[in-house]
CSV table of C-alpha atoms and ligand atoms in Angstrom, one decimal:
chain,number,residue,atom,x,y,z
A,14,MET,CA,25.5,19.8,-2.9
A,15,ALA,CA,28.6,18.5,-4.7
A,16,GLY,CA,28.3,14.8,-4.2
A,17,LEU,CA,24.7,13.9,-5.0
A,18,LEU,CA,23.6,10.6,-3.8
A,19,THR,CA,21.9,8.2,-6.2
A,20,VAL,CA,18.3,7.5,-5.4
A,21,GLU,CA,19.1,3.9,-4.4
A,22,ASP,CA,21.8,5.1,-2.0
A,23,ALA,CA,19.6,7.8,-0.5
A,24,LEU,CA,16.8,5.3,0.1
A,25,ALA,CA,19.2,2.9,1.7
A,26,ARG,CA,20.4,5.6,4.0
A,27,VAL,CA,16.9,6.5,5.0
A,28,LEU,CA,15.9,2.9,5.6
A,29,GLU,CA,18.9,2.1,7.8
A,30,ARG,CA,17.8,4.9,10.1
A,31,VAL,CA,14.3,3.5,10.6
A,32,ARG,CA,13.5,1.9,14.0
A,33,PRO,CA,10.2,0.1,13.6
A,34,LEU,CA,7.5,1.2,16.0
A,35,PRO,CA,6.0,-1.1,18.7
A,36,ALA,CA,2.9,-3.2,18.2
A,37,GLU,CA,-0.6,-3.0,19.5
A,38,PRO,CA,-3.7,-5.2,19.1
A,39,VAL,CA,-6.0,-3.7,16.5
A,40,PRO,CA,-9.7,-4.5,16.1
A,41,LEU,CA,-10.1,-6.3,12.8
A,42,ALA,CA,-12.4,-3.6,11.4
A,43,ASP,CA,-9.6,-1.0,11.7
A,44,ALA,CA,-6.8,-3.3,10.4
A,45,ALA,CA,-7.1,-2.6,6.7
A,46,GLY,CA,-3.8,-1.0,5.5
A,47,ARG,CA,-2.0,-1.8,8.8
A,48,VAL,CA,1.2,-3.8,8.9
A,49,LEU,CA,1.2,-7.0,10.9
A,50,ALA,CA,3.9,-6.9,13.6
A,51,GLU,CA,3.6,-10.7,14.3
A,52,ASP,CA,2.4,-13.7,12.3
A,53,ALA,CA,-1.4,-13.9,12.7
A,54,LEU,CA,-2.2,-17.6,13.5
A,55,ALA,CA,-5.4,-19.3,12.7
A,56,THR,CA,-7.5,-20.1,15.7
A,57,VAL,CA,-9.5,-22.8,13.8
A,58,ASP,CA,-9.0,-25.2,10.9
A,59,LEU,CA,-10.5,-23.9,7.7
A,60,PRO,CA,-12.8,-25.4,6.7
A,61,ARG,CA,-13.6,-26.3,10.3
A,62,PHE,CA,-15.3,-29.5,9.2
A,63,PRO,CA,-15.8,-31.5,6.0
A,64,SER,CA,-18.3,-29.3,4.3
A,65,SER,CA,-20.4,-29.4,1.2
A,66,ALA,CA,-19.4,-27.4,-1.8
A,67,MET,CA,-22.8,-27.7,-3.4
A,68,ASP,CA,-26.5,-27.9,-2.7
A,69,GLY,CA,-27.1,-31.6,-3.2
A,70,PHE,CA,-27.1,-35.0,-1.4
A,71,ALA,CA,-24.5,-36.4,0.9
A,72,LEU,CA,-24.0,-40.2,0.4
A,73,ARG,CA,-21.3,-42.9,0.0
A,74,ALA,CA,-19.7,-43.0,-3.4
A,75,ALA,CA,-19.8,-46.8,-3.2
A,76,ASP,CA,-23.7,-46.6,-3.2
A,77,THR,CA,-23.8,-44.9,-6.6
A,78,PRO,CA,-25.4,-45.2,-9.1
A,79,GLY,CA,-28.6,-46.1,-7.3
A,80,THR,CA,-31.8,-44.9,-5.6
A,81,LEU,CA,-31.4,-44.1,-2.0
A,82,PRO,CA,-33.8,-43.0,0.8
A,83,VAL,CA,-33.3,-39.4,1.9
A,84,VAL,CA,-33.1,-39.7,5.7
A,85,ALA,CA,-32.3,-36.2,6.8
A,86,ARG,CA,-32.0,-32.6,5.6
A,87,ILE,CA,-28.8,-30.7,6.6
A,88,ALA,CA,-28.8,-26.9,6.5
A,89,ALA,CA,-25.7,-24.7,6.9
A,90,GLY,CA,-25.1,-24.4,10.6
A,91,ILE,CA,-27.2,-27.3,11.6
A,92,PRO,CA,-25.4,-30.7,11.5
A,93,ALA,CA,-27.2,-34.0,10.8
A,94,PRO,CA,-28.7,-35.7,13.9
A,95,ARG,CA,-26.8,-38.9,13.3
A,96,ALA,CA,-24.2,-40.6,11.0
A,97,LEU,CA,-25.2,-41.7,7.5
A,98,ALA,CA,-25.6,-45.4,7.2
A,99,VAL,CA,-24.8,-47.6,4.2
A,100,GLY,CA,-27.3,-47.1,1.4
A,101,GLU,CA,-28.7,-43.8,2.7
A,102,ALA,CA,-28.6,-40.2,1.4
A,103,MET,CA,-29.1,-36.9,3.2
A,104,ALA,CA,-30.0,-33.6,1.5
A,105,ILE,CA,-27.4,-31.0,2.2
A,106,ALA,CA,-26.9,-27.3,1.6
A,107,THR,CA,-23.7,-25.6,0.5
A,108,GLY,CA,-21.6,-25.1,3.6
A,109,GLY,CA,-23.5,-27.9,5.5
A,110,VAL,CA,-21.5,-30.4,7.6
A,111,VAL,CA,-21.0,-33.6,5.6
A,112,PRO,CA,-22.3,-36.3,8.0
A,113,GLU,CA,-20.1,-39.0,9.3
A,114,GLY,CA,-20.3,-42.0,7.0
A,115,ALA,CA,-20.8,-39.9,3.9
A,116,ASP,CA,-17.8,-39.4,1.6
A,117,ALA,CA,-19.3,-37.5,-1.4
A,118,VAL,CA,-21.9,-34.9,-2.3
A,119,VAL,CA,-23.8,-35.2,-5.6
A,120,PRO,CA,-25.2,-31.9,-6.8
A,121,ILE,CA,-29.0,-31.4,-7.0
A,122,GLU,CA,-28.8,-30.8,-10.7
A,123,HIS,CA,-27.5,-34.4,-11.3
A,124,VAL,CA,-30.2,-36.3,-9.5
A,125,ARG,CA,-34.0,-36.8,-9.4
A,126,GLU,CA,-35.7,-36.7,-6.0
A,127,GLU,CA,-39.2,-38.2,-5.5
A,128,ASP,CA,-41.2,-39.9,-2.8
A,129,GLY,CA,-38.5,-39.5,-0.2
A,130,THR,CA,-35.8,-41.0,-2.4
A,131,VAL,CA,-33.1,-39.7,-4.6
A,132,SER,CA,-32.0,-41.4,-7.8
A,133,VAL,CA,-28.4,-40.9,-8.8
A,134,PRO,CA,-27.9,-42.0,-12.4
A,135,ASP,CA,-24.1,-41.9,-12.5
A,136,SER,CA,-21.4,-43.2,-10.2
A,137,VAL,CA,-19.6,-40.5,-8.2
A,138,SER,CA,-16.1,-40.5,-6.7
A,139,GLU,CA,-15.1,-40.4,-3.1
A,140,GLY,CA,-14.5,-36.8,-2.1
A,141,ASP,CA,-16.6,-35.2,-4.8
A,142,ASN,CA,-17.9,-31.8,-3.7
A,143,VAL,CA,-16.6,-32.3,-0.2
A,144,ARG,CA,-14.4,-29.5,1.1
A,145,PRO,CA,-12.0,-31.3,3.4
A,146,LEU,CA,-11.3,-30.1,6.9
A,147,GLY,CA,-8.3,-27.8,7.0
A,148,GLY,CA,-8.0,-27.6,3.2
A,149,ASP,CA,-7.4,-23.9,3.3
A,150,ILE,CA,-5.4,-23.7,6.6
A,151,ARG,CA,-4.8,-25.7,9.8
A,152,SER,CA,-5.4,-24.2,13.2
A,153,GLY,CA,-2.1,-22.7,14.5
A,154,ALA,CA,-0.6,-22.0,11.1
A,155,PRO,CA,0.1,-18.4,10.0
A,156,VAL,CA,-2.8,-16.8,8.0
A,157,LEU,CA,-0.6,-13.7,7.2
A,158,ILE,CA,3.0,-13.3,8.2
A,159,ALA,CA,4.7,-10.4,10.1
A,160,GLY,CA,5.4,-7.5,7.8
A,161,THR,CA,2.4,-8.0,5.6
A,162,THR,CA,0.1,-5.0,4.9
A,163,VAL,CA,-3.4,-6.1,5.5
A,164,ALA,CA,-5.5,-5.9,2.3
A,165,PRO,CA,-9.3,-6.4,2.2
A,166,SER,CA,-8.8,-10.1,1.2
A,167,GLY,CA,-6.4,-10.4,4.2
A,168,LEU,CA,-9.1,-9.0,6.5
A,169,ALA,CA,-11.4,-11.7,5.3
A,170,ALA,CA,-8.8,-14.4,5.8
A,171,LEU,CA,-8.1,-13.2,9.4
A,172,ALA,CA,-11.8,-13.0,10.1
A,173,SER,CA,-12.4,-16.5,8.7
A,174,ALA,CA,-9.5,-17.9,10.8
A,175,GLY,CA,-11.0,-16.2,14.0
A,176,VAL,CA,-8.3,-13.6,14.4
A,177,ALA,CA,-10.2,-10.7,16.1
A,178,HIS,CA,-7.3,-8.5,17.1
A,179,PRO,CA,-4.2,-8.8,14.9
A,180,HIS,CA,-1.1,-7.3,16.3
A,181,CYS,CA,0.0,-4.4,14.1
A,182,ALA,CA,2.6,-1.7,14.4
A,183,VAL,CA,1.2,1.5,15.9
A,184,ARG,CA,0.5,4.1,13.3
A,185,PRO,CA,3.4,6.6,13.0
A,186,ARG,CA,2.5,10.2,14.0
A,187,VAL,CA,3.6,12.5,11.3
A,188,ALA,CA,4.0,16.3,11.5
A,189,ILE,CA,3.7,18.3,8.2
A,190,VAL,CA,5.1,21.8,8.1
A,191,THR,CA,4.9,23.8,4.9
A,192,THR,CA,7.1,26.8,4.6
A,193,GLY,CA,6.8,30.0,2.5
A,194,THR,CA,5.7,33.6,3.2
A,195,GLU,CA,3.9,33.5,-0.2
A,196,LEU,CA,1.5,30.7,0.8
A,197,ARG,CA,-2.2,31.2,1.4
A,198,ARG,CA,-5.0,28.7,2.0
A,199,PRO,CA,-7.2,28.1,-1.0
A,200,GLY,CA,-10.3,30.2,-0.7
A,201,GLU,CA,-8.4,33.1,0.9
A,202,PRO,CA,-7.8,36.3,-1.1
A,203,LEU,CA,-4.4,36.5,-2.7
A,204,ALA,CA,-2.2,39.7,-2.5
A,205,ALA,CA,0.4,40.4,-5.1
A,206,GLY,CA,3.1,37.7,-5.2
A,207,GLU,CA,1.1,35.2,-3.2
A,208,ILE,CA,0.0,31.7,-4.2
A,209,TYR,CA,-2.2,28.9,-2.9
A,210,GLU,CA,-0.6,26.4,-0.6
A,211,SER,CA,-0.9,22.9,-2.2
A,212,ASN,CA,1.7,20.6,-0.7
A,213,GLY,CA,0.1,20.3,2.7
A,214,VAL,CA,-3.1,18.6,1.6
A,215,MET,CA,-1.3,16.4,-0.9
A,216,LEU,CA,1.2,15.2,1.7
A,217,ALA,CA,-1.5,14.7,4.3
A,218,ALA,CA,-3.5,12.5,2.0
A,219,LEU,CA,-0.5,10.5,0.7
A,220,LEU,CA,1.0,9.9,4.1
A,221,GLY,CA,-2.4,9.2,5.7
A,222,SER,CA,-3.0,6.5,3.1
A,223,ALA,CA,0.4,5.0,4.0
A,224,GLY,CA,-0.7,4.5,7.6
A,225,ALA,CA,0.3,7.8,9.2
A,226,VAL,CA,-1.7,9.6,11.8
A,227,VAL,CA,-1.2,13.1,10.4
A,228,LEU,CA,-1.0,15.8,13.0
A,229,PRO,CA,-2.6,19.2,12.4
A,230,ARG,CA,-0.6,20.8,9.6
A,231,GLU,CA,1.3,24.0,10.1
A,232,SER,CA,2.2,26.6,7.4
A,233,VAL,CA,4.9,29.0,8.3
A,234,ALA,CA,6.4,32.2,6.8
A,235,ASP,CA,10.1,32.4,5.9
A,236,ASP,CA,11.3,33.7,9.2
A,237,GLU,CA,13.4,32.1,11.8
A,238,ALA,CA,11.2,32.3,14.8
A,239,SER,CA,8.2,30.7,13.0
A,240,HIS,CA,10.4,28.0,11.6
A,241,ARG,CA,11.9,27.3,15.0
A,242,ALA,CA,8.5,27.0,16.8
A,243,ALA,CA,6.9,24.8,14.2
A,244,LEU,CA,9.9,22.5,13.6
A,245,LEU,CA,10.4,22.1,17.4
A,246,ARG,CA,6.8,20.9,17.7
A,247,GLY,CA,7.2,18.7,14.6
A,248,LEU,CA,10.3,17.0,16.0
A,249,GLU,CA,8.1,15.5,18.8
A,250,ALA,CA,6.4,13.3,16.2
A,251,ASP,CA,7.7,10.0,14.8
A,252,MET,CA,8.3,11.7,11.5
A,253,LEU,CA,8.5,15.4,10.5
A,254,VAL,CA,8.0,16.3,6.8
A,255,THR,CA,8.6,19.8,5.6
A,256,SER,CA,8.0,21.4,2.2
A,257,GLY,CA,10.0,24.3,0.8
A,258,GLY,CA,13.0,26.1,2.1
A,259,VAL,CA,15.6,23.5,1.5
A,260,SER,CA,17.4,25.1,-1.5
A,261,VAL,CA,20.2,27.6,-1.4
A,262,GLY,CA,18.3,30.9,-1.3
A,263,PRO,CA,18.5,33.3,1.6
A,264,HIS,CA,14.9,32.5,2.6
A,265,ASP,CA,15.6,28.8,2.7
A,266,LEU,CA,15.7,28.3,6.5
A,267,VAL,CA,14.7,24.7,7.1
A,268,ARG,CA,18.0,22.9,7.2
A,269,ALA,CA,19.8,25.5,9.3
A,270,THR,CA,16.9,25.6,11.8
A,271,LEU,CA,16.8,21.8,12.0
A,272,GLU,CA,20.5,21.8,12.7
A,273,GLU,CA,20.0,24.4,15.4
A,274,LEU,CA,17.3,22.2,17.0
A,275,GLY,CA,19.6,19.2,17.2
A,276,ALA,CA,18.7,17.3,14.1
A,277,ASP,CA,21.6,15.5,12.4
A,278,GLU,CA,21.5,15.8,8.6
A,279,VAL,CA,22.1,12.5,7.0
A,280,PHE,CA,22.1,13.8,3.4
A,281,TRP,CA,21.0,16.7,1.3
A,282,GLY,CA,20.7,16.4,-2.4
A,283,VAL,CA,19.7,13.4,-4.5
A,284,ALA,CA,20.7,12.8,-8.2
A,285,MET,CA,17.1,12.9,-9.3
A,286,ARG,CA,14.7,15.2,-11.2
A,287,PRO,CA,12.5,16.6,-10.0
A,288,GLY,CA,13.3,16.9,-6.3
A,289,LYS,CA,17.1,17.3,-6.2
A,290,PRO,CA,17.5,19.4,-3.0
A,291,LEU,CA,15.7,16.9,-0.8
A,292,SER,CA,17.1,16.6,2.7
A,293,PHE,CA,17.0,13.9,5.3
A,294,ALA,CA,17.9,14.2,9.0
A,295,VAL,CA,17.3,12.4,12.2
A,296,ARG,CA,16.8,13.6,15.8
A,297,GLY,CA,16.6,10.7,18.2
A,298,ASP,CA,14.2,8.3,16.5
A,299,THR,CA,12.4,11.0,14.6
A,300,LEU,CA,12.9,10.9,10.9
A,301,VAL,CA,13.0,14.4,9.2
A,302,PHE,CA,12.4,14.9,5.5
A,303,GLY,CA,12.9,18.3,3.9
A,304,LEU,CA,11.0,18.2,0.6
A,305,PRO,CA,11.6,20.9,-2.0
A,306,GLY,CA,8.6,23.3,-2.4
A,307,ASN,CA,7.7,22.8,-6.0
A,308,PRO,CA,4.7,20.6,-5.8
A,309,VAL,CA,5.8,18.0,-8.2
A,310,SER,CA,9.2,17.8,-6.5
A,311,SER,CA,7.4,17.3,-3.2
A,312,LEU,CA,5.2,14.6,-4.6
A,313,VAL,CA,8.1,12.7,-6.2
A,314,GLY,CA,10.2,13.0,-3.1
A,315,ALA,CA,7.4,11.8,-0.9
A,316,LEU,CA,6.7,8.8,-3.1
A,317,LEU,CA,10.3,7.7,-3.4
A,318,PHE,CA,11.4,8.3,0.2
A,319,VAL,CA,8.8,9.3,2.7
A,320,VAL,CA,6.2,6.7,2.0
A,321,PRO,CA,8.8,3.8,2.1
A,322,ALA,CA,10.1,5.2,5.4
A,323,LEU,CA,6.6,5.3,6.8
A,324,ARG,CA,6.0,1.7,5.8
A,325,ALA,CA,9.4,0.6,7.2
A,326,LEU,CA,8.5,2.4,10.5
A,327,GLN,CA,5.4,0.1,10.6
A,328,GLY,CA,7.6,-2.9,10.0
A,329,ALA,CA,6.6,-3.6,6.4
A,330,SER,CA,8.7,-6.3,4.9
A,331,ALA,CA,8.6,-4.7,1.4
A,332,PRO,CA,8.4,-0.9,2.1
A,333,GLY,CA,8.8,0.0,-1.6
A,334,PRO,CA,8.6,2.0,-3.7
A,335,ARG,CA,7.3,-0.8,-5.9
A,336,PHE,CA,7.9,-0.2,-9.5
A,337,GLU,CA,6.3,-2.0,-12.4
A,338,THR,CA,7.6,-2.5,-15.9
A,339,GLY,CA,6.3,-0.9,-19.1
A,340,ILE,CA,7.3,0.2,-22.5
A,341,LEU,CA,8.0,3.8,-23.7
A,342,ALA,CA,5.5,4.9,-26.3
A,343,THR,CA,7.5,8.0,-27.2
A,344,PRO,CA,11.2,8.7,-26.9
A,345,ALA,CA,12.5,10.1,-23.5
A,346,ARG,CA,15.5,12.4,-23.2
A,347,ARG,CA,17.9,11.4,-20.5
A,348,HIS,CA,19.5,13.7,-18.0
A,349,PRO,CA,23.3,13.1,-17.9
A,350,GLY,CA,23.6,13.3,-14.1
A,351,ARG,CA,20.2,12.6,-12.6
A,352,ASP,CA,17.5,10.0,-12.8
A,353,ASP,CA,14.4,11.5,-14.2
A,354,TYR,CA,10.9,10.6,-13.0
A,355,GLN,CA,8.6,11.7,-15.8
A,356,ARG,CA,4.9,12.0,-15.4
A,357,ALA,CA,3.1,9.8,-17.9
A,358,ARG,CA,-0.1,8.3,-19.0
A,359,ARG,CA,-0.4,4.5,-19.3
A,360,GLU,CA,-2.3,2.5,-21.8
A,361,GLN,CA,-2.7,-1.3,-21.9
A,362,SER,CA,-1.6,-3.0,-25.2
A,363,ASP,CA,-1.0,-6.6,-26.2
A,364,ALA,CA,2.7,-5.9,-25.8
A,365,GLY,CA,2.3,-4.7,-22.2
A,366,THR,CA,1.8,-1.3,-20.5
A,367,LEU,CA,2.6,1.6,-22.8
A,368,LEU,CA,3.9,4.8,-21.2
A,369,ARG,CA,3.5,8.2,-22.8
A,370,PRO,CA,5.1,11.1,-20.9
A,371,ILE,CA,2.8,14.1,-20.7
A,372,GLU,CA,3.5,17.6,-22.0
A,373,GLY,CA,4.7,19.9,-19.2
A,374,GLN,CA,7.4,18.2,-17.1
A,375,GLU,CA,8.4,21.1,-15.1
A,376,SER,CA,8.3,20.8,-11.3
A,377,HIS,CA,5.8,23.5,-10.7
A,378,MET,CA,3.2,22.0,-13.0
A,379,ILE,CA,1.1,20.1,-10.6
A,380,VAL,CA,-2.0,20.4,-12.7
A,381,ARG,CA,-0.2,18.6,-15.6
A,382,ALA,CA,1.1,16.0,-13.1
A,383,ALA,CA,-2.4,15.4,-11.7
A,384,ALA,CA,-3.4,14.2,-15.2
A,385,ALA,CA,-0.7,11.5,-15.1
A,386,ASP,CA,-1.1,8.0,-13.8
A,387,ALA,CA,2.5,6.8,-13.9
A,388,LEU,CA,5.9,8.1,-12.9
A,389,VAL,CA,8.3,6.8,-15.4
A,390,HIS,CA,11.9,6.2,-14.3
A,391,VAL,CA,14.3,7.5,-17.0
A,392,PRO,CA,17.8,6.5,-15.8
A,393,ARG,CA,20.5,9.1,-16.0
A,394,GLY,CA,22.7,8.9,-19.1
A,395,GLU,CA,23.4,10.3,-22.5
A,396,GLY,CA,21.0,10.8,-25.4
A,397,GLU,CA,17.5,9.5,-25.3
A,398,LEU,CA,15.7,6.2,-24.7
A,399,PRO,CA,14.0,5.2,-27.9
A,400,VAL,CA,10.4,4.2,-28.4
A,401,GLY,CA,9.9,0.6,-27.2
A,402,SER,CA,12.5,0.8,-24.4
A,403,ALA,CA,11.6,-1.2,-21.4
A,404,VAL,CA,11.3,1.1,-18.4
A,405,ARG,CA,10.2,1.0,-14.7
A,406,TYR,CA,7.2,3.0,-13.7
A,407,PHE,CA,5.5,3.8,-10.4
A,408,PRO,CA,1.7,3.8,-10.6
A,409,LEU,CA,0.1,7.1,-9.6
A,410,GLY,CA,-3.3,8.3,-9.0
A,411,SER,CA,-4.7,6.4,-6.1
A,412,VAL,CA,-4.1,7.1,-2.5
B,2,AMP,P1,11.1,26.6,-2.3
B,2,AMP,O1,11.5,25.1,-2.3
B,2,AMP,O2,10.7,27.0,-0.9
B,2,AMP,O3,12.2,27.4,-2.8
B,2,AMP,O4,9.9,26.7,-3.2
B,2,AMP,C1,10.0,26.4,-4.6
B,2,AMP,C2,8.7,26.8,-5.3
B,2,AMP,O5,7.6,26.1,-4.8
B,2,AMP,C3,8.4,28.2,-5.1
B,2,AMP,O6,7.8,28.7,-6.3
B,2,AMP,C4,7.3,28.2,-4.0
B,2,AMP,O7,6.4,29.3,-4.1
B,2,AMP,C5,6.6,26.9,-4.3
B,2,AMP,N1,6.1,26.3,-3.1
B,2,AMP,C6,6.7,26.1,-2.0
B,2,AMP,N2,6.0,25.5,-1.0
B,2,AMP,C7,4.8,25.4,-1.6
B,2,AMP,C8,3.5,24.8,-1.2
B,2,AMP,N3,3.4,24.3,0.0
B,2,AMP,N4,2.5,24.8,-2.0
B,2,AMP,C9,2.6,25.3,-3.3
B,2,AMP,N5,3.8,25.8,-3.8
B,2,AMP,C10,4.8,25.9,-2.9
B,3,MG,MG1,10.3,28.9,-0.1
């Protein structure tokens, strides 16, 4: 592992191997979190017609101030039976179609209605409280562009614009294989030397939230036959993610087995902490990540490389990882050769987001890491970053 790649170079090498998956029409209700493969075009103008922004009276601005007969009542969804004539008013509900001939709506709070007339004390301006046709978007224009991940607000935008089946990349199928003879499922009894397996559930949740269809997980002992069988199955997926067994010990069998199965290793070893012995290989279009077994190393490797690769597979225009900027609240020691990703707590202050690395930064300390809500990037270098340094951080905690 002589020439470690920088995190940036490693990510670039991953992304250049990604072949985006084909698209499929997706029912809108299932499109949250999916990535649009094509621009989604509005099927209607929005608003579809000049509509009232208020409960009030539709009239002509030129007829105000004045007292006008109320000649019709317009509810949302039920347009007026005829155009409005000079000197008339029509009661109108929010969202009602402003009748032809009217050019303004005066809110109910600003008028007095009695005996079939409405008195408007002040003059109003043309266009007041009228939402013009097409003010949000015109029919045929893109509501969301290709490469966008559909957020809840995006779903509503697509629905409003009449897009029932946006075209999204198919969800990548991801196989997860955890390795280690010592691993047992939580709930099972533990013999001497055994521990509970934790990376599988973590990776499944993380990758599922990034759009993957996670295949049934496999956990294998450190023997060649079990590795071969599970990795062979995993290589059928769009992406195979393994944990453990990528270091230099005699029981670390993942890389050799992958090679034997025809995977080409693109790199092994990234100048980062935790997670240095991460490996990346390809076989055909299948992307293969070998994450180190220590749970925090697996988490960091998955966030920095696997999730961006998953998003890129789905055609995301900004696959991430997306860092934000904050301020160190305590000094942070730098590693001379590797970028450090320290688990930290964030706090809002007038100066911005303060980041306080937690106690317990070792890569096996997943319980400590679970209390963090930020991963602070401490670039490699000499000495320490003083309090107040501007740093990048990756928000943690939500899937
Ligand atoms: P390895 O990368 O296989 O050398 O594993 C490094 C450390 O992480 C060892 O202490 C393993 O027991 C532990 N480990 C490996 N895989 C897992 C896992 N899936 N869940 C929890 N701990 C693991
Ligand atoms: Mg192991």
